[in-house]
C-alpha positions as semicolon CSV with decimal commas, in nm:
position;residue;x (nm);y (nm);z (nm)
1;X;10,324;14,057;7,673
2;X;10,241;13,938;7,325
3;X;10,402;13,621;7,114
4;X;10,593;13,833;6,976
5;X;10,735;14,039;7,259
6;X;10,773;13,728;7,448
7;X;11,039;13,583;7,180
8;X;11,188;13,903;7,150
9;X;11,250;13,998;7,499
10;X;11,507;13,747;7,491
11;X;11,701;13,857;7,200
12;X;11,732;13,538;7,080
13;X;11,551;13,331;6,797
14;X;11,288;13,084;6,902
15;X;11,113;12,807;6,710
16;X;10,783;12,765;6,823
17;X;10,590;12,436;6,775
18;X;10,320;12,444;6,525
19;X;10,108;12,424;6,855
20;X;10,227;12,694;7,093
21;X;10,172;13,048;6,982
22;X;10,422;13,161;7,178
23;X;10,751;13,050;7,454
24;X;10,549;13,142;7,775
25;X;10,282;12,909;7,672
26;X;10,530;12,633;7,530
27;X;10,738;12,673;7,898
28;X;10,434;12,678;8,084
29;X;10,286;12,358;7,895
30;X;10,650;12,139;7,934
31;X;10,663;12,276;8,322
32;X;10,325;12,205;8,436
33;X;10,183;11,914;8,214
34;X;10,487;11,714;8,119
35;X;10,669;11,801;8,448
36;X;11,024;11,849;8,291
37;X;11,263;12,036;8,512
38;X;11,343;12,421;8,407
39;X;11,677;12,299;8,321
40;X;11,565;12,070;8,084
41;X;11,280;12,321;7,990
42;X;11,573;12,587;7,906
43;X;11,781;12,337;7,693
44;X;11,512;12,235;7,509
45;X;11,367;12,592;7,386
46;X;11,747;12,679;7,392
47;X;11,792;12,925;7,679
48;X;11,855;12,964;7,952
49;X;11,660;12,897;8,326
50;X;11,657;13,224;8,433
51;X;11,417;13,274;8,131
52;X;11,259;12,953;8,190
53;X;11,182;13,129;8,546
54;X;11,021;13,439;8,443
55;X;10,875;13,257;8,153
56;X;10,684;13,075;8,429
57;X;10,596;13,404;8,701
58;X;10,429;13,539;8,325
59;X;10,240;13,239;8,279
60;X;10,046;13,284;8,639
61;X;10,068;13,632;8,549
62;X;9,856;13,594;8,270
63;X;9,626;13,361;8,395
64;X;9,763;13,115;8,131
65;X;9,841;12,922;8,488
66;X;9,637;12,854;8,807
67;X;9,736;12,640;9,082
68;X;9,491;12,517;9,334
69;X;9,553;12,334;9,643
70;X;9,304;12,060;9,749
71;X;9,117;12,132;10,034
72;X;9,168;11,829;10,211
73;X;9,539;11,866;10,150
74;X;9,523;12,235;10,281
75;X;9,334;12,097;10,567
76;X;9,583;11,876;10,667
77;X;9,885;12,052;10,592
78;X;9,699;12,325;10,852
79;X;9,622;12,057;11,130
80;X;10,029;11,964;11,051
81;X;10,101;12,306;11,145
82;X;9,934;12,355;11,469
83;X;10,033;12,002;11,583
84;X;10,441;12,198;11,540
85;X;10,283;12,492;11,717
86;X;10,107;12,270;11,998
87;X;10,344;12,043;12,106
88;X;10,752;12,193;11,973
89;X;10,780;11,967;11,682
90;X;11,043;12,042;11,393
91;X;10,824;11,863;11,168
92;X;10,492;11,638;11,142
93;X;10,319;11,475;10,879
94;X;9,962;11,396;10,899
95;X;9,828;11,161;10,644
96;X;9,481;11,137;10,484
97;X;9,122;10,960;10,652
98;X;9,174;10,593;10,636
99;X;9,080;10,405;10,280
100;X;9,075;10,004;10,251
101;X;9,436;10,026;10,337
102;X;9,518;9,900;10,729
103;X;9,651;10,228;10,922
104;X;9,941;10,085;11,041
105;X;10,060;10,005;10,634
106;X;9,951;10,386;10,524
107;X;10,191;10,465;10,849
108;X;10,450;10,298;10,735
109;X;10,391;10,448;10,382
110;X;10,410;10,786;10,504
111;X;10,647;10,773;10,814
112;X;10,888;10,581;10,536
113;X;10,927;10,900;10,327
114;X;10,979;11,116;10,560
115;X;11,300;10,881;10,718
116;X;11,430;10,901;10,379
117;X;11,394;11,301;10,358
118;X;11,573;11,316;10,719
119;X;11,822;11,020;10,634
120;X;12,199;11,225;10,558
121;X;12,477;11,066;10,459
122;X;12,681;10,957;10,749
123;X;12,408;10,906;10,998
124;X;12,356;10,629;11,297
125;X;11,977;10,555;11,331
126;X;11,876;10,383;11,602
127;X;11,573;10,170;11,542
128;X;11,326;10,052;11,753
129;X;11,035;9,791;11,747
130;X;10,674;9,703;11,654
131;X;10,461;9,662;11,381
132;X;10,431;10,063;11,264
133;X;10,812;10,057;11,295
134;X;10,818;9,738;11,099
135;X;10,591;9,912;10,832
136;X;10,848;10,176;10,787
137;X;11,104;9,914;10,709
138;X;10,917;9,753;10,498
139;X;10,813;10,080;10,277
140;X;11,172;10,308;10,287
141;X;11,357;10,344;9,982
142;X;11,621;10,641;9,944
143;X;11,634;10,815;9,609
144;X;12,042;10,802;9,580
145;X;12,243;10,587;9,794
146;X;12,420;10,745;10,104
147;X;12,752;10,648;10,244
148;X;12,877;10,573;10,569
149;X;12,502;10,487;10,715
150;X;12,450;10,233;11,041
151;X;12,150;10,119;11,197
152;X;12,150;10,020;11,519
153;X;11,917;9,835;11,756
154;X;11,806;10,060;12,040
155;X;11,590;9,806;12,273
156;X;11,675;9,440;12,383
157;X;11,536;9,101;12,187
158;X;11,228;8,913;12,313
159;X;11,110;8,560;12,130
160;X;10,722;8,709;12,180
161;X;10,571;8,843;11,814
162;X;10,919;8,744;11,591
163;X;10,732;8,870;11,321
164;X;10,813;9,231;11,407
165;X;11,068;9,195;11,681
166;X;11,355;9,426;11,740
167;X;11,643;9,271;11,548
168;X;11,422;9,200;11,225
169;X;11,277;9,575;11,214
170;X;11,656;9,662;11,212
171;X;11,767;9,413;10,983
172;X;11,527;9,491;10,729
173;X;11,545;9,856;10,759
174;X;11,961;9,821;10,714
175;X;11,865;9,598;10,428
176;X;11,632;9,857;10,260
177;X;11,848;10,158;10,287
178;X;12,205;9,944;10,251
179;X;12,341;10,043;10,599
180;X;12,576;9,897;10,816
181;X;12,352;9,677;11,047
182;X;12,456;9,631;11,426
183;X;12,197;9,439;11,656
184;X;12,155;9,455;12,042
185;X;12,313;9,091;12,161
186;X;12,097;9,081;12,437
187;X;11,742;9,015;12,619
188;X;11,510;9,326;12,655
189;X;11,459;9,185;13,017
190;X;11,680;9,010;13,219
191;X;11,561;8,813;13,538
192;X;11,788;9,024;13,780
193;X;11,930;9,382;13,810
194;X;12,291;9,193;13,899
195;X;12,293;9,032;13,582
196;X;12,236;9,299;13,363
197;X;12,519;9,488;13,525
198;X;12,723;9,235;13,463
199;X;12,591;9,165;13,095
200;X;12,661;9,514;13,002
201;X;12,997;9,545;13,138
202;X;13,101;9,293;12,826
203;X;13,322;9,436;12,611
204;X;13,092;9,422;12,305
205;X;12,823;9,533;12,478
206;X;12,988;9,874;12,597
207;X;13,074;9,901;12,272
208;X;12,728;9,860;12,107
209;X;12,583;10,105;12,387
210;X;12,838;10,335;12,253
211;X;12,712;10,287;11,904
212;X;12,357;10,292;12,043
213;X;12,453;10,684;12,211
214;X;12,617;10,815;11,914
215;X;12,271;10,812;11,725
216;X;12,227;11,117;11,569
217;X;11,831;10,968;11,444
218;X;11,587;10,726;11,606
219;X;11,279;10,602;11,469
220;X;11,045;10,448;11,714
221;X;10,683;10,401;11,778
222;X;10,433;10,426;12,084
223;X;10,289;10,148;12,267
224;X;9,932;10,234;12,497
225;X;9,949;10,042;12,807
226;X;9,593;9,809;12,723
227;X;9,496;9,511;12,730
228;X;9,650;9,455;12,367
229;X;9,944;9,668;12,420
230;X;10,247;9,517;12,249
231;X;10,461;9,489;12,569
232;X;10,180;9,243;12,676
233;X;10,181;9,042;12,381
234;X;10,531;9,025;12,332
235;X;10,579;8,850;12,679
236;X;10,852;9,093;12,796
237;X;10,712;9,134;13,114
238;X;10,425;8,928;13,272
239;X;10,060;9,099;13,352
240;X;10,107;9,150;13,680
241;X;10,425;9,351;13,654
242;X;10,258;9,590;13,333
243;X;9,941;9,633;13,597
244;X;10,163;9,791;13,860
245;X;10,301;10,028;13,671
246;X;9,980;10,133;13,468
247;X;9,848;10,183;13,915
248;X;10,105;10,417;13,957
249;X;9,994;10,644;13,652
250;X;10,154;10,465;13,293
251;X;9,966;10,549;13,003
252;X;10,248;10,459;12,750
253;X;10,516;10,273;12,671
254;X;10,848;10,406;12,458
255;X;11,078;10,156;12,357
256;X;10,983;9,938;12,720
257;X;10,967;10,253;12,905
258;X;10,699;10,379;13,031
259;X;10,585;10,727;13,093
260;X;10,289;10,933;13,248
261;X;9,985;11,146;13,111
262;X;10,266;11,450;13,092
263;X;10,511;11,229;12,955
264;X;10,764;11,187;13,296
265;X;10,868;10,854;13,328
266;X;10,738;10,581;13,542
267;X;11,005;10,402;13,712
268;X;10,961;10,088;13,894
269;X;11,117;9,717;13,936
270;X;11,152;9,654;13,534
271;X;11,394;9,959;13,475
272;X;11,677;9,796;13,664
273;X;11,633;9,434;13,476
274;X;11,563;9,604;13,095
275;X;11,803;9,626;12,849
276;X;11,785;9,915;12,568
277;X;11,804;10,269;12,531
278;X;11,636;10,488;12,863
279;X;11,423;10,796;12,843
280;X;11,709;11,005;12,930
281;X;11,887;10,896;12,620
282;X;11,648;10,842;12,358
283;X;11,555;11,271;12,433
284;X;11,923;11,336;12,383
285;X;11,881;11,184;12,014
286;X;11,911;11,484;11,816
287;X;11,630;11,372;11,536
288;X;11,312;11,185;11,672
289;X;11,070;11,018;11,433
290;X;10,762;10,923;11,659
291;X;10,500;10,739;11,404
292;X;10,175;10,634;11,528
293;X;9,783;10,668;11,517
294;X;9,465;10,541;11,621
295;X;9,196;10,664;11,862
296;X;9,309;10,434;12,102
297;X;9,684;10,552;12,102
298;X;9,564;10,925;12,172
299;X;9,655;10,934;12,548
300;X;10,021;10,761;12,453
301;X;10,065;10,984;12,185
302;X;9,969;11,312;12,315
303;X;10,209;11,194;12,654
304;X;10,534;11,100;12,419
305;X;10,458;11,469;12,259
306;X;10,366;11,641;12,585
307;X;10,727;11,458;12,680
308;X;10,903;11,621;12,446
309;X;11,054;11,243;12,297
310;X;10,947;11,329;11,933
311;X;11,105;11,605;11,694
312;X;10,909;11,459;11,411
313;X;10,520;11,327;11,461
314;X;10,388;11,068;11,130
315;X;10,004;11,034;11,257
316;X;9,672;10,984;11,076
317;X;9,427;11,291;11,026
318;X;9,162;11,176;11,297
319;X;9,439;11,141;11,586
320;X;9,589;11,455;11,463
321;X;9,230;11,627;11,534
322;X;9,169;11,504;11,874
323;X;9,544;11,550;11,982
324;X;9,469;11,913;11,941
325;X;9,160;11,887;12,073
């Protein structure tokens, strides 16, 4: 289609800038290079965006238009793909090789903008703890504000690593995202199972589980069970304990709970003295946002997948590669 034909197939009267030789090129150029919307496209040439829209098939038509997808994006987006194939995700994200930037920050980047893609208006997020999860905090910003949001803390407090300790990853996040923010009032372990029974048979403690099992979105993190393993450093439990459960087949740890190389859980004399959500209940969550990476985290991821504890999988490109591996 000519200039011509282009501006008469319309029926209506266009004035062309001096530099456009005709509307296909003018809609393609305000589309594409100055990224205006086809609404604002069609108000601006005056008509309307169902023009705008075949304005812009005719452009690729053409050839006036090609669109290219980098190949490392394609890559990834491919790897992305197979990791929903592999493993039964709804969704995963996997970001590019690592820069300068510390993995856990380009984590928290990524696994921030996908929250606020999942985030509806309404929802309960439970929030767990760490320094990835901390990251996402830090990073989340939502486009529009949402009514009617809560977060709640899923896992017990500990005074080991208060930089990114349970009730400050939910307090920030709440803080971020201007939701209702409800911490967990209690320990993550307490010194016998009689206690905790007790403890959670307080009024505002049923009533914070409650919260805490109406979640309809958690956001949580995976721990290896090493040497550096944030369950060690954070002095929940002492060595020896972590060692006996890591000899009876542990290779990760979700939210204090630890799981084996299939993801089933690993039960032992913690379980009846920790406070938080349980493995049972954080796979009844409808919407799971697992974000981690690292070589050393493959075994924890690929159990918390194999587990089926994730919906939605944030990792890095190299993990992604040797989880399918």
């Amino acid at each position: 289609m000519d200039a011509a034909r282009a501006n008469r197939s319309i029926g209506e009267s266009i004035v062309l800038p001096a530099e456009f030789d005709d509307a296909v090129v003018w809609a393609a150029w305000l589309y594409y290079v100055d990224q205006l919307t086809q609404s604002d496209i069609a108000k601006m040439i005056g008509v309307s965006r169902a023009t705008i829209v075949n304005f812009l098939q005719e452009a690729r038509e053409r050839g006036l238009v090609s669109i290219r997808i980098n190949t490392e994006v394609g890559s990834r987006t491919g790897i992305a793909r197979r990791l929903k194939d592999k493993f039964g995700l709804d969704g995963a994200l996997v970001i590019p090789a690592a820069d300068t930037t510390p993995l856990v920050q380009r984590l928290g980047e990524a696994g921030a903008r996908l929250l606020a893609d999942m985030v509806q208006e309404g929802d309960t997020i439970g929030v767990a703890w760490g320094q990835t999860v901390l990251a996402v905090a830090d990073y989340i910003s939502l486009p529009e504000p949402l009514a009617g949001l809560t977060v709640v803390q899923v896992s017990g407090s500990s005074i080991g690593n208060p930089d990114f300790s349970p009730e400050f990853c939910t307090s920030l996040m709440s803080n971020r995202i201007h939701a209702r923010c409800v911490n967990l009032l209690a320990p993550a372990l307490l010194s016998t199972p009689a206690l905790k029974r007790q403890l959670l048979a307080e009024p505002v403690l049923v009533k914070q589980f409650e919260l805490i099992h109406s979640a309809n979105m958690i956001l949580f993190g995976v721990g290896d069970i090493g040497p550096q393993t944030l369950m060690r450093s954070a002095n929940i439990a002492n060595q020896e304990e972590i060692d006996l459960y890591e000899a009876n087949g542990a290779v990760a740890v979700l939210i204090c709970r630890f799981i084996d190389a299939d993801g089933n859980p690993v039960t032992g004399e913690l379980d009846d003295r920790m406070v938080g959500i349980e493995l049972n209940e954080l796979a009844q969550v409808p919407r799971r946002l697992c974000v981690a990476g690292g070589a050393f985290k493959v075994p924890a991821i690929r159990a918390t997948l194999k587990g089926g504890f994730a919906t939605h999988l944030v990792t890095d490109i190299a993990t992604a590669e040797m989880l399918l591996e």
